[in-house]
């Protein structure tokens, strides 16, 4: 049977988290010793470690079948491949920034200016869409210093906390794109590989779904259970088990963690006691 070739970043920001995606799916593979290709002994995949910028091209050419990379790199590459899953980590944005002392009147600021970036395709599309006529200076790294050294009058680069912009005397003025790690796939997978990818995606979704949800257990007097149930937006009707204490029950349900913080006070007011919220490892719907 064919193996699915999965490309991960060799080293860098995405490396560890991409490896974790596979590990959390129960997929084992030898990782270490600087090997660039390894095989899993318990799942039909081969893992290739590559530079993230090379992943789109390799997936388009079929050297790899799928890969994990930043959406920013995928869009910039303009390769004929597709996103099969957004993975929710390494979130960042691609933004335009200018020296902080400059007055910013809006996008027209960039007309007839020189802007340094490693993302010329995304930026030229963005300027074209907004009718801005600017010159794009393509550089491959240390974009943030280009205004300081007189190379450009603005930059377009990845921002996460904003501290790199700040230390280089820049301010963020426009967000061009928001990005996160994604899994991309070739459009030409054979039936065997498609089946393996579907199995992999099923596992990834079960893990990610579980991360968004928590298992909640609480105790309450039986006559208050009706109201408590109404507050809990569970995925199914909750499980109710009698406690040894007469007239009391334990209620179990699944809730999204964000919602939990909104409803905790309501639950207590409705008579819930001994509330436990525990992580879920996998969630199959
Ligand atoms: O060697 P290889 O080519 O594989 O890696 P790389 O050096 O090109 O990429 P890497 O590992 O730096 O980043 C991989 C991906 O992580 C990017 O394509 C983004 O999708 C995502 N990501 C998330 C980031 C950041 N956050 C980030 N903060 N990529 C880069 N940065 C850099 C940014 O370029 C800037 O220099 O961090 C600085 C800004 O960070 P803040 O926190 O100071 O704003
Ligand atoms: Zn790169």
XYZ file of C-alpha atoms and ligand atoms in Angstrom:
330
model
C 0.000 0.000 0.000
C 1.092 3.552 -0.712
C 2.304 5.750 2.099
C 1.230 9.353 2.480
C 4.255 11.656 2.383
C 3.856 14.379 4.997
C 6.162 17.418 4.871
C 6.924 19.211 8.146
C 9.183 22.186 8.810
C 12.709 20.951 9.553
C 13.447 23.583 12.176
C 11.805 26.836 13.185
C 8.612 28.045 14.741
C 6.349 25.347 13.281
C 8.610 22.342 13.801
C 7.673 21.206 17.316
C 3.966 21.942 17.021
C 3.724 20.171 13.665
C 5.384 17.082 15.147
C 2.936 17.297 18.050
C -0.032 17.262 15.624
C 1.032 13.806 14.438
C 1.987 12.561 17.901
C -1.380 13.593 19.361
C -2.970 11.489 16.611
C -1.150 8.472 18.039
C 1.286 8.393 15.103
C 4.795 7.358 16.090
C 7.864 8.141 14.064
C 11.558 8.315 14.860
C 12.479 11.956 15.176
C 16.019 13.001 15.802
C 19.492 12.387 14.547
C 18.901 14.963 11.835
C 17.217 12.445 9.517
C 15.280 14.209 6.763
C 12.934 11.323 5.958
C 11.435 8.922 8.479
C 8.665 6.341 8.380
C 6.015 5.690 10.959
C 5.887 2.123 12.274
C 2.178 2.394 13.185
C 0.557 4.599 10.504
C 1.088 4.567 6.711
C 3.010 7.839 6.445
C 6.502 8.967 5.628
C 7.616 12.239 7.216
C 9.845 14.627 5.266
C 11.563 17.510 7.049
C 11.901 20.558 4.789
C 12.223 24.331 4.861
C 8.715 25.761 5.088
C 9.174 27.842 1.902
C 9.864 24.659 -0.103
C 6.741 22.825 1.068
C 4.226 24.340 -1.424
C 6.404 23.524 -4.416
C 7.159 19.990 -3.230
C 3.475 19.333 -2.593
C 2.526 20.692 -6.011
C 5.166 18.494 -7.655
C 4.143 15.422 -5.674
C 7.486 15.079 -3.836
C 5.294 15.373 -0.728
C 1.542 14.683 -0.625
C 0.590 16.967 2.246
C 2.425 19.477 4.410
C 2.077 21.719 7.433
C 3.032 25.371 6.983
C 1.882 28.938 7.633
C -1.083 30.104 5.579
C 1.050 33.158 4.708
C 3.644 30.972 2.962
C 0.912 28.960 1.215
C -0.785 32.084 -0.189
C 2.483 33.730 -1.171
C 3.560 30.619 -3.086
C 0.593 30.749 -5.498
C 0.983 27.014 -6.037
C -1.813 24.796 -7.236
C -2.400 23.033 -3.912
C -5.171 23.377 -1.357
C -5.776 23.806 2.356
C -7.400 20.720 3.878
C -7.374 21.809 7.521
C -6.671 24.922 9.557
C -4.691 23.817 12.587
C -5.177 26.753 14.953
C -1.577 27.292 16.091
C 1.221 29.750 15.188
C -1.305 32.495 14.598
C 0.130 35.734 13.290
C -0.698 38.515 10.882
C 0.984 40.058 7.882
C 0.922 43.798 8.397
C 2.114 47.060 6.926
C 4.191 49.190 9.282
C 5.798 52.593 9.022
C 8.229 54.636 11.170
C 6.329 55.545 14.321
C 6.934 59.302 14.003
C 5.200 59.480 10.595
C 1.613 60.654 10.357
C -0.560 57.970 8.793
C -3.444 59.345 6.708
C -4.630 55.924 5.488
C -3.539 53.574 2.710
C -2.720 56.491 0.356
C 0.396 56.911 2.501
C 1.922 54.094 0.457
C 1.376 55.737 -2.949
C 4.739 56.248 -4.709
C 6.614 54.842 -1.726
C 9.050 51.944 -1.505
C 7.937 49.092 0.765
C 10.206 46.229 1.831
C 8.772 42.729 2.232
C 9.374 39.013 1.825
C 5.760 38.668 0.634
C 5.710 40.449 -2.778
C 2.795 38.435 -4.216
C 0.444 39.007 -1.302
C 1.449 42.648 -1.021
C 1.112 43.441 -4.726
C -2.367 41.840 -4.756
C -3.300 43.903 -1.715
C -2.048 47.166 -3.230
C -3.751 46.395 -6.551
C -7.060 45.703 -4.786
C -6.785 49.020 -2.955
C -5.549 51.033 -5.956
C -2.215 51.853 -4.396
C 0.754 52.438 -6.644
C 3.827 51.534 -4.598
C 7.199 49.982 -5.330
C 7.846 46.643 -3.650
C 11.408 45.919 -2.568
C 11.809 42.178 -2.048
C 14.139 41.143 0.751
C 14.394 37.772 2.405
C 15.015 38.629 6.046
C 15.459 41.357 8.671
C 12.698 43.318 6.979
C 12.188 45.433 10.095
C 15.497 47.239 9.744
C 14.909 48.370 6.159
C 13.336 51.721 7.029
C 16.117 52.492 9.531
C 18.813 51.911 6.913
C 17.061 53.970 4.243
C 16.088 51.026 2.020
C 12.344 51.601 2.220
C 9.700 53.925 3.656
C 7.536 51.166 5.051
C 7.531 47.412 5.507
C 5.130 44.516 5.232
C 6.020 41.644 7.541
C 4.748 39.007 9.937
C 3.702 40.379 13.319
C 2.829 38.380 16.367
C 3.295 40.258 19.665
C 4.372 43.482 17.913
C 7.544 43.785 19.974
C 9.887 43.496 16.967
C 8.126 46.428 15.292
C 8.288 48.410 18.512
C 12.014 47.838 19.056
C 12.679 48.928 15.496
C 10.754 52.191 15.844
C 7.836 51.077 13.665
C 4.056 51.159 14.069
C 1.563 48.728 12.553
C -0.915 50.588 10.346
C -2.734 47.969 8.259
C -3.357 44.250 8.548
C -2.969 42.628 5.141
C -3.649 39.026 6.144
C -4.245 36.910 9.203
C -2.559 33.544 9.256
C -2.260 30.291 11.181
C -0.673 26.910 10.568
C -2.554 24.892 7.963
C -2.330 21.477 6.378
C -2.069 21.672 2.596
C -2.568 18.858 0.150
C -1.812 18.032 -3.441
C -4.841 17.988 -5.749
C -3.681 14.727 -7.298
C -3.751 12.132 -4.529
C -4.574 8.584 -5.576
C -7.388 6.709 -3.838
C -5.074 5.010 -1.312
C -3.475 8.282 -0.285
C -6.838 10.028 -0.072
C -8.011 7.318 2.299
C -4.922 7.764 4.501
C -5.371 11.542 4.488
C -9.013 11.172 5.516
C -7.976 8.929 8.387
C -5.354 11.466 9.447
C -7.818 14.381 9.213
C -10.363 12.435 11.234
C -7.805 12.082 14.031
C -6.612 15.700 13.833
C -10.213 16.944 14.069
C -10.939 14.689 17.045
C -7.894 16.069 18.877
C -8.677 19.704 18.041
C -12.338 19.364 18.932
C -11.319 17.912 22.299
C -9.030 20.908 22.950
C -11.934 23.320 22.505
C -14.140 21.429 24.929
C -14.066 20.386 28.553
C -15.842 17.701 30.506
C -17.814 19.162 33.402
C -19.016 17.295 36.490
C -21.115 18.883 39.209
C -23.370 17.907 42.087
C -26.805 19.371 42.796
C -30.031 18.625 44.614
C -32.420 16.797 42.281
C -35.044 19.550 42.246
C -32.471 22.016 40.903
C -31.235 19.806 38.034
C -33.831 21.111 35.580
C -32.562 24.682 35.814
C -28.916 23.643 35.720
C -29.519 21.612 32.559
C -30.961 24.689 30.879
C -27.787 26.672 31.600
C -25.477 23.993 30.198
C -25.131 24.147 26.409
C -24.003 20.509 26.212
C -23.436 18.609 22.975
C -25.909 15.946 24.087
C -28.300 15.735 26.948
C -26.203 15.476 30.119
C -25.671 12.270 32.053
C -27.270 12.292 35.498
C -26.178 9.806 38.168
C -27.651 9.500 41.679
C -25.336 10.313 44.588
C -25.274 8.308 47.827
C -26.487 11.503 49.544
C -30.268 11.332 49.432
C -31.991 13.621 46.916
C -28.752 14.620 45.182
C -27.296 13.774 41.785
C -24.118 14.231 39.837
C -24.459 15.798 36.386
C -21.871 15.243 33.636
C -21.700 17.153 30.372
C -19.384 18.564 27.698
C -19.045 22.319 27.233
C -16.805 24.652 25.322
C -14.249 26.178 27.644
C -15.041 29.796 26.672
C -18.675 29.277 27.542
C -17.751 27.796 30.892
C -16.373 31.117 32.163
C -19.583 32.861 31.080
C -21.876 30.479 32.902
C -19.959 29.521 36.035
C -21.744 32.088 38.256
C -25.124 31.106 36.865
C -24.372 27.458 37.650
C -23.465 28.258 41.249
C -26.557 30.399 41.690
C -28.675 27.593 40.308
C -27.355 25.325 43.077
C -24.414 23.515 41.500
C -21.702 22.408 43.920
C -18.378 20.572 43.661
C -17.893 21.649 40.054
C -15.035 19.871 38.273
C -13.850 20.788 34.782
C -11.471 18.297 33.197
C -9.659 18.172 29.847
C -10.823 15.807 27.131
C -8.139 13.993 25.169
C -10.075 12.954 22.058
C -13.579 13.760 20.942
C -15.307 11.653 18.272
C -18.634 13.033 17.134
O 13.866 27.854 7.988
P 12.498 28.007 7.440
O 12.459 28.702 6.113
O 11.764 26.698 7.443
O 11.683 28.911 8.495
P 11.408 30.491 8.508
O 12.527 31.142 9.229
O 11.038 30.982 7.153
O 10.052 30.560 9.331
P 9.790 30.644 10.898
O 10.111 29.343 11.548
O 10.344 31.886 11.486
O 8.203 30.846 10.852
C 7.371 29.861 10.318
C 5.934 30.383 10.309
O 5.542 30.713 11.645
C 5.684 31.661 9.550
O 5.573 31.450 8.154
C 4.373 32.135 10.162
O 3.293 31.473 9.554
C 4.473 31.649 11.607
N 4.763 32.734 12.584
C 4.034 32.971 13.710
C 5.767 33.628 12.549
C 5.628 34.439 13.680
N 4.551 34.002 14.391
C 6.573 35.506 13.903
N 6.441 36.205 14.905
N 6.762 33.836 11.666
C 7.650 34.802 11.888
N 7.591 35.653 12.959
C 8.685 36.682 13.045
C 8.426 37.891 12.128
O 8.975 37.648 10.849
C 9.143 39.009 12.838
O 10.517 39.021 12.544
O 8.787 37.223 14.332
C 8.977 38.633 14.284
C 7.777 39.332 14.825
O 7.357 38.787 16.039
P 6.779 39.732 17.211
O 6.260 38.778 18.228
O 7.931 40.560 17.733
O 5.690 40.582 16.610
Zn 10.990 29.973 5.557
